[in-house]
Amino acid sequence: MNSLFVTLLFLALSSWGDARTKISGRIVGGDDATDGIAPYQISLQTDLLGDNLHICGGSIINDQWIVTAAHCIDEIPTENLTIVVGTNSLSRDGQRYELEKCISHENYSRETVKNDIGLCKVSTNITFGEKVQPIKLPSSDVEVGKKALLTGWGYTDFNARRVPDKLQKAILKTRTLKQCNRNLKAFKNILPIDKKQVCAYAGKGTGGCPGDSGGPLVINETLIGVVSFGVPCGQGYDDVFTKVYAYIDWIHGEM
């Protein structure tokens, strides 16, 4: 394999997915998440195919804003996007919110997948409760070798394109940039992984998959990463996340 296979978020949206074969935002090898374990988790959905279809994850950071990946929002009109909060199931419960606007980082690159972060503002404030809460933003850089919680509704079987109804979770461990670049050395088009990105690894058989894009990587109830891309799915390569700490000033500046 000499090029990184990328499905981005547009797997199900043929009119928007332009058959790019570069990198994938994307949990295989995980378990059903305990109800309420990730009250900050949102499902980003679109009505472009007539129904509300899950395409990405994201995280509530206050009662007006969620953070997600830029590649989740940069090609879909905001009026065709909504979020669902407060549920571990895509088929029941939860509260839906329309979006007022979405903002991709001005230096986001589809080719290199750098600066892959975005914000969306809801049209009406999010109501907090036991299963709906904001996630803390980091006040320091990411430590290496720490266990981190990944949650999402990405494919649990990439070949069968199987989407779970229940939120999935997996534990990954953060890695050094040197380890990450070495592990991904075959995929030169997206290297080097830099200090504004963070890598996490769980071994072969566990990792992100399409549909997990934009979702949270969390340590000590703090959002340290946004799912950006990887080699789908759980094939023994590092998953790459946008490092939230590197974009704190941008986030506060845009809100």
Tab-separated table of C-alpha atoms in Angstrom:
chain	number	residue	atom	x	y	z
A	1	MET	CA	0.000	0.000	0.000
A	2	ASN	CA	1.658	3.226	-1.102
A	3	SER	CA	-1.150	5.714	-0.744
A	4	LEU	CA	-3.387	6.323	2.238
A	5	PHE	CA	-6.935	5.159	1.548
A	6	VAL	CA	-9.303	7.902	2.515
A	7	THR	CA	-13.048	7.829	2.619
A	8	LEU	CA	-13.533	11.101	4.472
A	9	LEU	CA	-17.075	11.631	5.648
A	10	PHE	CA	-18.772	11.351	2.280
A	11	LEU	CA	-19.006	7.568	2.034
A	12	ALA	CA	-22.782	7.658	1.750
A	13	LEU	CA	-23.068	10.931	-0.148
A	14	SER	CA	-22.166	10.106	-3.727
A	15	SER	CA	-23.150	13.526	-4.970
A	16	TRP	CA	-20.710	15.132	-2.551
A	17	GLY	CA	-18.003	12.481	-2.259
A	18	ASP	CA	-15.711	13.070	-5.211
A	19	ALA	CA	-14.047	9.638	-5.009
A	20	ARG	CA	-10.975	11.088	-3.327
A	21	THR	CA	-8.710	8.230	-2.290
A	22	LYS	CA	-6.471	9.902	0.199
A	23	ILE	CA	-7.257	9.715	3.950
A	24	SER	CA	-10.128	8.655	6.142
A	25	GLY	CA	-11.674	10.166	9.183
A	26	ARG	CA	-13.111	7.551	11.040
A	27	ILE	CA	-14.428	2.410	15.734
A	28	VAL	CA	-13.716	-1.048	15.002
A	29	GLY	CA	-12.736	-3.405	17.805
A	30	GLY	CA	-14.576	-1.277	20.361
A	31	ASP	CA	-17.435	-1.959	22.763
A	32	ASP	CA	-20.873	-0.486	23.353
A	33	ALA	CA	-20.431	2.702	25.343
A	34	THR	CA	-22.025	2.864	28.773
A	35	ASP	CA	-25.075	5.110	28.731
A	36	GLY	CA	-24.022	8.644	29.609
A	37	ILE	CA	-20.264	7.955	29.423
A	38	ALA	CA	-19.797	10.719	26.852
A	39	PRO	CA	-22.444	13.396	27.481
A	40	TYR	CA	-20.493	15.773	25.228
A	41	GLN	CA	-20.764	13.474	22.173
A	42	ILE	CA	-22.931	14.622	19.284
A	43	SER	CA	-24.028	13.037	16.052
A	44	LEU	CA	-23.662	15.356	13.060
A	45	GLN	CA	-26.358	14.501	10.528
A	46	THR	CA	-27.472	15.594	7.072
A	47	ASP	CA	-30.791	15.496	5.229
A	48	LEU	CA	-29.233	15.571	1.748
A	49	LEU	CA	-30.486	12.041	1.021
A	50	GLY	CA	-33.960	12.728	2.434
A	51	ASP	CA	-33.402	11.284	5.906
A	52	ASN	CA	-31.273	12.424	8.795
A	53	LEU	CA	-28.101	10.464	8.116
A	54	HIS	CA	-25.200	10.288	10.592
A	55	ILE	CA	-21.993	11.413	8.917
A	56	CYS	CA	-19.651	12.549	11.702
A	57	GLY	CA	-19.145	13.015	15.406
A	58	GLY	CA	-18.371	16.110	17.390
A	59	SER	CA	-18.197	17.489	20.921
A	60	ILE	CA	-20.236	20.044	22.851
A	61	ILE	CA	-17.936	22.742	24.226
A	62	ASN	CA	-20.610	25.128	25.524
A	63	ASP	CA	-24.349	25.679	25.157
A	64	GLN	CA	-23.951	27.276	21.729
A	65	TRP	CA	-20.989	25.592	20.038
A	66	ILE	CA	-19.719	22.172	19.023
A	67	VAL	CA	-16.300	21.282	17.658
A	68	THR	CA	-15.809	18.788	14.833
A	69	ALA	CA	-13.467	18.155	11.898
A	70	ALA	CA	-13.290	20.651	9.061
A	71	HIS	CA	-13.668	17.858	6.497
A	72	CYS	CA	-17.080	17.067	8.024
A	73	ILE	CA	-18.540	20.472	7.256
A	74	ASP	CA	-16.582	22.144	4.469
A	75	GLU	CA	-18.653	20.771	1.560
A	76	ILE	CA	-22.162	20.530	3.011
A	77	PRO	CA	-24.394	23.617	3.357
A	78	THR	CA	-25.130	24.408	6.984
A	79	GLU	CA	-28.872	24.366	6.309
A	80	ASN	CA	-28.554	20.658	5.497
A	81	LEU	CA	-26.893	19.813	8.809
A	82	THR	CA	-28.304	19.164	12.296
A	83	ILE	CA	-26.873	17.665	15.478
A	84	VAL	CA	-28.354	15.135	17.886
A	85	VAL	CA	-27.293	15.159	21.554
A	86	GLY	CA	-28.116	13.256	24.739
A	87	THR	CA	-28.295	9.689	23.430
A	88	ASN	CA	-26.116	6.614	22.869
A	89	SER	CA	-28.542	5.344	20.223
A	90	LEU	CA	-28.991	6.704	16.707
A	91	SER	CA	-32.515	5.269	16.515
A	92	ARG	CA	-34.101	6.680	19.660
A	93	ASP	CA	-34.064	9.424	22.271
A	94	GLY	CA	-31.833	12.435	21.912
A	95	GLN	CA	-32.570	16.057	21.146
A	96	ARG	CA	-32.061	17.564	17.704
A	97	TYR	CA	-30.713	21.063	17.090
A	98	GLU	CA	-30.508	23.030	13.876
A	99	LEU	CA	-27.302	24.892	13.132
A	100	GLU	CA	-26.902	28.617	12.620
A	101	LYS	CA	-23.444	28.469	11.060
A	102	CYS	CA	-20.376	26.292	10.649
A	103	ILE	CA	-16.778	27.475	10.352
A	104	SER	CA	-13.840	25.496	8.978
A	105	HIS	CA	-10.318	26.571	9.900
A	106	GLU	CA	-9.135	29.026	7.276
A	107	ASN	CA	-5.968	27.003	6.647
A	108	TYR	CA	-7.629	23.617	6.395
A	109	SER	CA	-6.163	21.600	3.519
A	110	ARG	CA	-8.031	18.733	1.898
A	111	GLU	CA	-4.818	17.479	0.343
A	112	THR	CA	-2.659	17.266	3.478
A	113	VAL	CA	-5.522	17.206	6.012
A	114	LYS	CA	-3.756	19.809	8.126
A	115	ASN	CA	-5.769	22.196	10.337
A	116	ASP	CA	-8.676	19.763	10.201
A	117	ILE	CA	-10.903	21.449	12.743
A	118	GLY	CA	-14.215	23.268	12.598
A	119	LEU	CA	-16.907	24.795	14.761
A	120	CYS	CA	-20.702	24.843	14.464
A	121	LYS	CA	-23.077	27.126	16.322
A	122	VAL	CA	-26.579	25.900	17.149
A	123	SER	CA	-29.617	28.018	16.347
A	124	THR	CA	-31.026	27.644	19.871
A	125	ASN	CA	-28.963	27.046	22.997
A	126	ILE	CA	-28.333	23.439	23.990
A	127	THR	CA	-30.182	22.416	27.157
A	128	PHE	CA	-27.843	20.643	29.556
A	129	GLY	CA	-28.846	17.686	31.699
A	130	GLU	CA	-27.537	14.374	33.023
A	131	LYS	CA	-26.741	13.101	29.520
A	132	VAL	CA	-25.896	16.409	27.870
A	133	GLN	CA	-22.836	18.262	29.113
A	134	PRO	CA	-19.949	20.243	27.610
A	135	ILE	CA	-16.420	18.822	27.520
A	136	LYS	CA	-13.501	20.748	28.982
A	137	LEU	CA	-10.938	22.211	26.602
A	138	PRO	CA	-7.255	21.541	27.387
A	139	SER	CA	-5.019	23.987	29.248
A	140	SER	CA	-1.786	22.113	28.476
A	141	ASP	CA	-0.239	20.016	25.739
A	142	VAL	CA	-0.928	16.312	25.282
A	143	GLU	CA	1.196	13.858	27.255
A	144	VAL	CA	2.650	10.830	25.499
A	145	GLY	CA	1.795	7.299	26.596
A	146	LYS	CA	-1.544	8.218	28.162
A	147	LYS	CA	-4.734	6.193	27.773
A	148	ALA	CA	-7.406	8.104	25.894
A	149	LEU	CA	-11.107	7.418	25.308
A	150	LEU	CA	-12.387	7.412	21.719
A	151	THR	CA	-16.139	7.329	21.088
A	152	GLY	CA	-18.185	7.369	17.914
A	153	TRP	CA	-20.745	5.817	15.578
A	154	GLY	CA	-18.255	4.916	12.862
A	155	TYR	CA	-18.372	1.588	11.007
A	156	THR	CA	-17.783	-1.483	13.157
A	157	ASP	CA	-17.163	-3.473	9.971
A	158	PHE	CA	-15.540	-1.532	7.133
A	159	ASN	CA	-16.067	-4.195	4.449
A	160	ALA	CA	-19.758	-4.626	5.263
A	161	ARG	CA	-20.246	-0.861	5.803
A	162	ARG	CA	-21.957	-1.751	9.094
A	163	VAL	CA	-23.025	1.281	11.144
A	164	PRO	CA	-23.792	0.635	14.830
A	165	ASP	CA	-26.950	1.948	16.441
A	166	LYS	CA	-25.205	2.171	19.808
A	167	LEU	CA	-22.305	4.504	20.479
A	168	GLN	CA	-18.978	2.660	20.491
A	169	LYS	CA	-15.934	3.242	22.679
A	170	ALA	CA	-12.294	2.200	22.594
A	171	ILE	CA	-9.154	2.955	24.579
A	172	LEU	CA	-6.129	4.161	22.636
A	173	LYS	CA	-2.739	5.321	23.841
A	174	THR	CA	-1.115	8.581	22.742
A	175	ARG	CA	2.164	8.292	20.854
A	176	THR	CA	5.175	10.412	19.975
A	177	LEU	CA	5.343	12.122	16.601
A	178	LYS	CA	8.422	10.035	15.838
A	179	GLN	CA	6.519	6.804	16.499
A	180	CYS	CA	3.568	8.016	14.459
A	181	ASN	CA	5.593	9.161	11.447
A	182	ARG	CA	7.493	5.877	11.443
A	183	ASN	CA	4.270	3.869	11.625
A	184	LEU	CA	2.743	5.843	8.739
A	185	LYS	CA	5.903	6.104	6.619
A	186	ALA	CA	4.245	4.425	3.620
A	187	PHE	CA	1.785	7.297	3.285
A	188	LYS	CA	4.058	10.109	2.211
A	189	ASN	CA	1.285	12.349	0.903
A	190	ILE	CA	0.171	13.251	4.427
A	191	LEU	CA	3.544	13.265	6.186
A	192	PRO	CA	4.972	14.573	8.324
A	193	ILE	CA	2.448	14.418	11.122
A	194	ASP	CA	3.220	17.649	12.969
A	195	LYS	CA	2.938	19.256	16.393
A	196	LYS	CA	-0.620	20.449	15.699
A	197	GLN	CA	-1.696	16.827	15.403
A	198	VAL	CA	-1.733	13.977	17.921
A	199	CYS	CA	-1.514	10.252	17.238
A	200	ALA	CA	-3.070	7.439	19.217
A	201	TYR	CA	-2.768	3.685	18.793
A	202	ALA	CA	-4.514	0.590	20.116
A	203	GLY	CA	-2.865	-2.168	18.089
A	204	LYS	CA	-4.233	-4.119	15.164
A	205	GLY	CA	-7.968	-4.741	15.301
A	206	THR	CA	-8.995	-1.540	17.069
A	207	GLY	CA	-9.283	1.978	15.739
A	208	GLY	CA	-11.413	4.605	14.059
A	209	CYS	CA	-13.540	3.973	10.982
A	210	PRO	CA	-15.675	6.122	8.622
A	211	GLY	CA	-18.329	7.952	10.622
A	212	ASP	CA	-16.051	8.605	13.609
A	213	SER	CA	-14.616	11.727	11.980
A	214	GLY	CA	-14.875	14.878	14.045
A	215	GLY	CA	-15.454	12.920	17.230
A	216	PRO	CA	-13.687	13.248	20.574
A	217	LEU	CA	-10.456	11.807	21.932
A	218	VAL	CA	-10.583	12.419	25.686
A	219	ILE	CA	-8.163	12.199	28.615
A	220	ASN	CA	-9.322	13.042	32.155
A	221	GLU	CA	-12.638	14.435	30.860
A	222	THR	CA	-10.735	16.882	28.650
A	223	LEU	CA	-10.976	17.041	24.857
A	224	ILE	CA	-7.447	16.534	23.563
A	225	GLY	CA	-8.142	15.476	19.974
A	226	VAL	CA	-10.646	15.612	17.124
A	227	VAL	CA	-10.764	12.530	14.868
A	228	SER	CA	-9.127	13.529	11.595
A	229	PHE	CA	-7.907	10.512	9.595
A	230	GLY	CA	-6.288	7.127	9.530
A	231	VAL	CA	-6.021	3.881	7.584
A	232	PRO	CA	-9.457	2.271	7.899
A	233	CYS	CA	-10.015	0.378	9.922
A	234	GLY	CA	-7.963	-1.004	12.830
A	235	GLN	CA	-5.226	-2.260	10.494
A	236	GLY	CA	-2.409	-1.579	12.921
A	237	TYR	CA	-1.706	2.030	12.013
A	238	ASP	CA	-1.879	5.132	14.189
A	239	ASP	CA	-5.077	7.154	14.079
A	240	VAL	CA	-4.404	10.855	13.649
A	241	PHE	CA	-6.292	13.571	15.489
A	242	THR	CA	-6.267	17.344	15.311
A	243	LYS	CA	-4.654	18.509	18.561
A	244	VAL	CA	-7.216	20.741	20.284
A	245	TYR	CA	-4.616	22.482	22.462
A	246	ALA	CA	-2.945	23.848	19.322
A	247	TYR	CA	-6.187	25.585	18.329
A	248	ILE	CA	-7.410	27.022	21.628
A	249	ASP	CA	-6.848	30.620	20.530
A	250	TRP	CA	-8.591	29.967	17.201
A	251	ILE	CA	-11.576	28.373	18.926
A	252	HIS	CA	-12.033	31.254	21.353
A	253	GLY	CA	-11.477	33.774	18.585
A	254	GLU	CA	-14.242	32.330	16.405
A	255	MET	CA	-16.883	31.865	19.099
